[in-house]
Backbone as a chain_set.jsonl record, in Angstrom:
{"seq": "XXXXXXXXXXXXXXXXXXXXXXXXXXXXXXXXXXXXXXXXXXXXXXXXXXXXXXXXXXXXXXXXXXXXXXXXXXXXXXXXXXXXXXX", "coords": {"N": [[99.229, 95.967, 56.48], [98.218, 98.41, 55.974], [98.267, 99.669, 53.498], [96.114, 99.623, 51.807], [92.647, 98.665, 51.229], [91.373, 96.509, 53.798], [90.419, 93.247, 54.623], [89.664, 91.891, 57.355], [89.665, 88.88, 59.162], [88.709, 86.403, 61.577], [89.724, 83.268, 62.322], [88.86, 80.001, 63.527], [89.2, 76.863, 65.274], [90.267, 73.371, 65.392], [93.757, 73.092, 65.236], [94.05, 75.472, 63.769], [95.931, 77.562, 63.457], [98.227, 76.234, 62.531], [97.187, 75.08, 60.146], [96.36, 77.352, 58.634], [98.801, 78.69, 58.373], [100.149, 76.852, 56.819], [98.802, 77.15, 54.403], [99.537, 79.725, 53.714], [102.359, 79.851, 53.853], [105.922, 80.544, 53.649], [107.207, 83.815, 54.484], [109.197, 84.734, 52.98], [109.575, 85.137, 49.684], [111.239, 83.63, 48.007], [111.399, 81.21, 49.29], [108.82, 80.29, 49.476], [106.383, 77.908, 48.586], [105.043, 76.905, 45.349], [101.641, 77.723, 44.455], [100.811, 78.647, 46.924], [99.515, 81.156, 49.117], [101.328, 83.304, 49.634], [103.305, 82.946, 47.619], [101.837, 83.108, 45.236], [100.447, 85.57, 45.324], [101.892, 87.705, 46.428], [104.255, 90.413, 46.263], [106.438, 91.381, 47.567], [107.998, 91.252, 50.822], [106.972, 93.346, 52.328], [104.827, 94.103, 50.844], [102.182, 92.501, 50.489], [99.481, 90.098, 50.392], [98.437, 88.798, 52.559], [98.168, 88.057, 56.05], [99.074, 86.159, 58.84], [98.731, 84.953, 62.085], [101.382, 83.757, 64.195], [101.038, 82.123, 66.346], [98.629, 80.906, 68.768], [98.554, 82.584, 70.975], [99.685, 84.922, 69.898], [97.721, 85.482, 68.005], [95.555, 86.081, 69.677], [96.427, 88.511, 70.804], [96.58, 90.096, 68.47], [93.94, 90.025, 67.546], [92.663, 91.533, 69.515], [93.719, 94.021, 68.873], [92.539, 94.652, 66.413], [89.767, 94.201, 66.528], [86.673, 94.85, 68.262], [85.049, 93.293, 71.035], [82.325, 93.077, 70.526], [82.209, 92.855, 67.805], [82.85, 90.324, 67.093], [81.73, 87.079, 66.278], [80.438, 83.955, 67.291], [80.221, 80.729, 65.873], [78.691, 77.637, 64.897], [79.965, 74.79, 63.415], [77.996, 73.333, 61.433], [78.187, 71.414, 59.462], [80.007, 69.599, 60.398], [78.561, 68.211, 62.207], [76.813, 66.653, 60.84], [73.923, 65.959, 58.687], [70.789, 67.633, 59.282], [67.504, 66.788, 60.421], [64.348, 67.609, 58.952], [61.791, 69.323, 60.666]], "CA": [[97.83, 96.165, 56.79], [97.883, 99.832, 55.917], [98.425, 100.261, 52.172], [94.888, 99.544, 51.029], [91.527, 98.075, 51.967], [91.692, 95.299, 54.555], [89.323, 92.366, 55.018], [90.188, 91.143, 58.499], [88.812, 87.789, 59.621], [89.23, 85.588, 62.67], [89.419, 81.86, 62.083], [88.979, 79.169, 64.713], [89.056, 75.431, 65.071], [91.443, 72.571, 65.711], [94.97, 73.308, 64.431], [93.795, 76.557, 62.819], [97.163, 78.308, 63.173], [99.056, 75.363, 61.684], [96.55, 74.935, 58.836], [96.407, 78.609, 57.883], [100.197, 78.97, 58.03], [100.499, 75.96, 55.708], [98.255, 77.746, 53.176], [100.249, 80.968, 53.417], [103.765, 79.484, 53.691], [106.995, 81.446, 54.059], [107.107, 85.226, 54.116], [110.267, 84.941, 52.005], [109.054, 84.625, 48.414], [112.15, 82.629, 47.446], [111.181, 79.945, 49.984], [107.409, 79.905, 49.434], [106.058, 76.89, 47.578], [104.017, 77.291, 44.371], [100.23, 77.551, 44.833], [100.53, 79.151, 48.262], [99.085, 82.551, 49.066], [102.486, 84.197, 49.522], [103.98, 82.79, 46.322], [100.973, 83.485, 44.122], [99.828, 86.896, 45.394], [102.728, 88.72, 47.06], [105.355, 90.917, 45.438], [107.546, 91.713, 48.464], [107.614, 90.989, 52.208], [106.179, 94.469, 52.849], [103.664, 94.308, 49.961], [101.621, 91.167, 50.341], [98.03, 90.045, 50.524], [97.994, 87.945, 53.652], [98.864, 88.006, 57.33], [98.607, 85.069, 59.689], [99.421, 84.9, 63.374], [102.316, 82.632, 64.328], [100.638, 81.292, 67.479], [97.328, 81.259, 69.347], [98.777, 83.761, 71.827], [99.848, 86.053, 68.991], [96.403, 85.765, 67.427], [94.741, 86.752, 70.696], [96.884, 89.911, 70.865], [96.231, 90.777, 67.221], [92.48, 90.165, 67.509], [92.33, 92.679, 70.374], [94.108, 95.253, 68.177], [91.703, 94.886, 65.225], [88.332, 94.004, 66.742], [86.035, 94.972, 69.566], [84.392, 92.009, 71.296], [80.991, 93.087, 69.911], [82.347, 92.585, 66.37], [83.165, 88.911, 66.909], [80.579, 86.191, 66.385], [80.743, 82.53, 67.368], [79.356, 79.929, 65.016], [78.837, 76.192, 65.013], [80.163, 74.142, 62.124], [76.928, 72.336, 61.346], [78.606, 70.344, 58.56], [80.734, 68.613, 61.19], [77.599, 67.448, 63.002], [75.991, 65.848, 59.952], [72.68, 66.592, 58.235], [69.695, 67.785, 60.247], [66.198, 66.376, 59.919], [63.311, 68.636, 58.958], [60.772, 69.113, 61.713]], "C": [[97.409, 97.62, 56.65], [97.924, 100.431, 54.518], [97.154, 100.229, 51.333], [93.766, 98.973, 51.86], [91.942, 96.762, 52.633], [90.404, 94.536, 54.836], [89.863, 91.476, 56.126], [89.176, 90.088, 58.934], [89.494, 87.079, 60.776], [88.775, 84.164, 62.401], [89.591, 81.092, 63.38], [88.85, 77.705, 64.347], [90.335, 74.693, 65.409], [92.587, 72.854, 64.731], [94.845, 74.46, 63.443], [95.06, 77.344, 62.488], [98.05, 77.495, 62.233], [98.489, 75.277, 60.262], [96.649, 76.214, 58.016], [97.839, 78.979, 57.513], [100.67, 78.06, 56.895], [99.971, 76.514, 54.384], [99.065, 78.963, 52.752], [101.713, 80.698, 53.091], [104.719, 80.566, 54.165], [106.697, 82.887, 53.682], [108.244, 85.618, 53.179], [109.809, 84.31, 50.689], [109.934, 83.541, 47.803], [111.93, 81.256, 48.07], [109.742, 79.449, 49.905], [107.15, 78.925, 48.292], [105.026, 77.424, 46.581], [102.615, 76.967, 44.903], [99.961, 77.858, 46.296], [100.205, 80.633, 48.137], [100.259, 83.489, 48.876], [103.115, 84.138, 48.143], [103.135, 83.349, 45.185], [100.532, 84.945, 44.141], [100.687, 87.99, 46.021], [103.846, 89.16, 46.126], [106.597, 91.22, 46.269], [107.069, 91.465, 49.891], [106.759, 92.12, 52.792], [104.961, 94.779, 51.976], [103.079, 92.933, 49.632], [100.119, 91.209, 50.586], [97.545, 89.392, 51.804], [98.838, 88.124, 54.904], [98.255, 86.87, 58.127], [99.415, 85.085, 60.975], [100.302, 83.663, 63.439], [101.943, 81.677, 65.46], [99.252, 81.726, 67.946], [97.47, 82.507, 70.206], [98.943, 85.025, 70.983], [98.522, 86.459, 68.372], [95.526, 86.502, 68.428], [95.133, 88.218, 70.834], [96.423, 90.69, 69.634], [94.723, 90.979, 67.081], [92.055, 91.366, 68.344], [92.695, 94.006, 69.719], [93.132, 95.626, 67.064], [90.202, 94.88, 65.486], [87.913, 94.389, 68.153], [85.266, 93.67, 69.781], [83.003, 91.941, 70.658], [81.04, 92.78, 68.41], [82.628, 91.117, 66.071], [81.913, 88.073, 67.116], [81.068, 84.752, 66.453], [79.766, 81.79, 66.464], [79.659, 78.464, 65.239], [78.974, 75.624, 63.61], [79.144, 73.017, 61.998], [77.285, 71.197, 60.396], [79.324, 69.241, 59.327], [79.785, 67.728, 61.992], [76.724, 66.545, 62.147], [74.692, 66.546, 59.597], [71.628, 66.626, 59.338], [68.399, 67.298, 59.603], [65.252, 67.562, 59.936], [62.297, 68.301, 60.032], [59.425, 69.48, 61.152]], "O": [[96.358, 98.016, 57.154], [97.636, 101.618, 54.367], [97.142, 100.776, 50.23], [93.911, 98.811, 53.072], [92.755, 96.008, 52.098], [89.406, 95.13, 55.246], [90.452, 90.429, 55.858], [87.983, 90.367, 59.058], [90.713, 87.149, 60.929], [87.581, 83.895, 62.269], [90.38, 81.486, 64.239], [88.438, 77.36, 63.24], [91.365, 75.31, 65.681], [92.378, 72.849, 63.518], [95.472, 74.431, 62.384], [95.24, 77.755, 61.342], [98.562, 78.025, 61.247], [99.233, 75.39, 59.288], [96.983, 76.168, 56.833], [98.068, 79.531, 56.437], [101.51, 78.466, 56.091], [100.623, 76.364, 53.351], [99.255, 79.2, 51.559], [102.247, 81.269, 52.14], [104.358, 81.406, 54.989], [106.02, 83.153, 52.689], [108.247, 86.726, 52.643], [109.672, 83.091, 50.595], [109.428, 82.629, 47.15], [112.242, 80.24, 47.448], [109.474, 78.294, 50.236], [107.642, 79.103, 47.178], [104.225, 78.294, 46.924], [102.441, 76.047, 45.702], [98.975, 77.375, 46.854], [100.581, 81.28, 47.16], [100.197, 84.386, 48.037], [103.426, 85.176, 47.558], [103.659, 83.991, 44.275], [100.266, 85.514, 43.082], [100.222, 89.125, 46.129], [104.325, 88.381, 45.302], [107.697, 91.305, 45.724], [105.865, 91.467, 50.147], [105.917, 91.876, 53.656], [104.148, 95.631, 52.335], [103.437, 92.302, 48.638], [99.566, 92.249, 50.945], [96.351, 89.432, 52.102], [100.052, 88.315, 54.836], [97.044, 86.652, 58.083], [100.639, 85.215, 60.95], [100.006, 82.645, 62.814], [102.459, 80.562, 65.535], [98.765, 82.789, 67.562], [96.61, 83.387, 70.175], [98.4, 86.076, 71.322], [98.235, 87.648, 68.231], [94.828, 87.448, 68.063], [94.263, 89.079, 70.966], [95.933, 91.813, 69.751], [94.281, 91.999, 66.551], [91.185, 92.133, 67.932], [92.045, 95.018, 69.982], [92.924, 96.811, 66.805], [89.444, 95.494, 64.735], [88.684, 94.272, 69.105], [84.874, 93.016, 68.815], [82.551, 90.858, 70.286], [80.008, 92.476, 67.813], [82.642, 90.716, 64.908], [81.129, 88.332, 68.029], [82.007, 84.376, 65.751], [78.614, 82.197, 66.317], [80.736, 78.097, 65.708], [78.184, 75.946, 62.722], [79.403, 71.886, 62.409], [76.727, 70.107, 60.52], [79.255, 68.073, 58.944], [80.154, 66.63, 62.409], [75.962, 65.743, 62.688], [74.387, 67.606, 60.143], [71.589, 65.756, 60.208], [68.225, 67.388, 58.387], [65.332, 68.418, 60.816], [61.987, 67.134, 60.273], [58.417, 69.383, 61.852]]}, "num_chains": 1, "name": "protein.A"}
C-alpha cells in the first residue's frame, strides 16, 4: 500500500469478506486460480494490486487506519429493493 497511488474502498454487505476473497484468491501466485485479481495483476507477494481483509474484525481495524469516520458514507442498494415508481 505504499509503492504508488492507492484507491482505498470499503465494501459492505452479506458475505462481503468471503466474496471479495474469492475474487482475489491466494496471495501465493502459484496457488492463485486464473482470472483472479492476484493471478492476473500481481507480480510478487510484495508487489500486487489488491488487498483484502481476512475477517470482519480485521477490516474494522484496517478501516480505522485508512479512513476517518467523516470519509465513510452509507448507501442503500436500491437495486435489491426493486424498481421505484415515479411520483
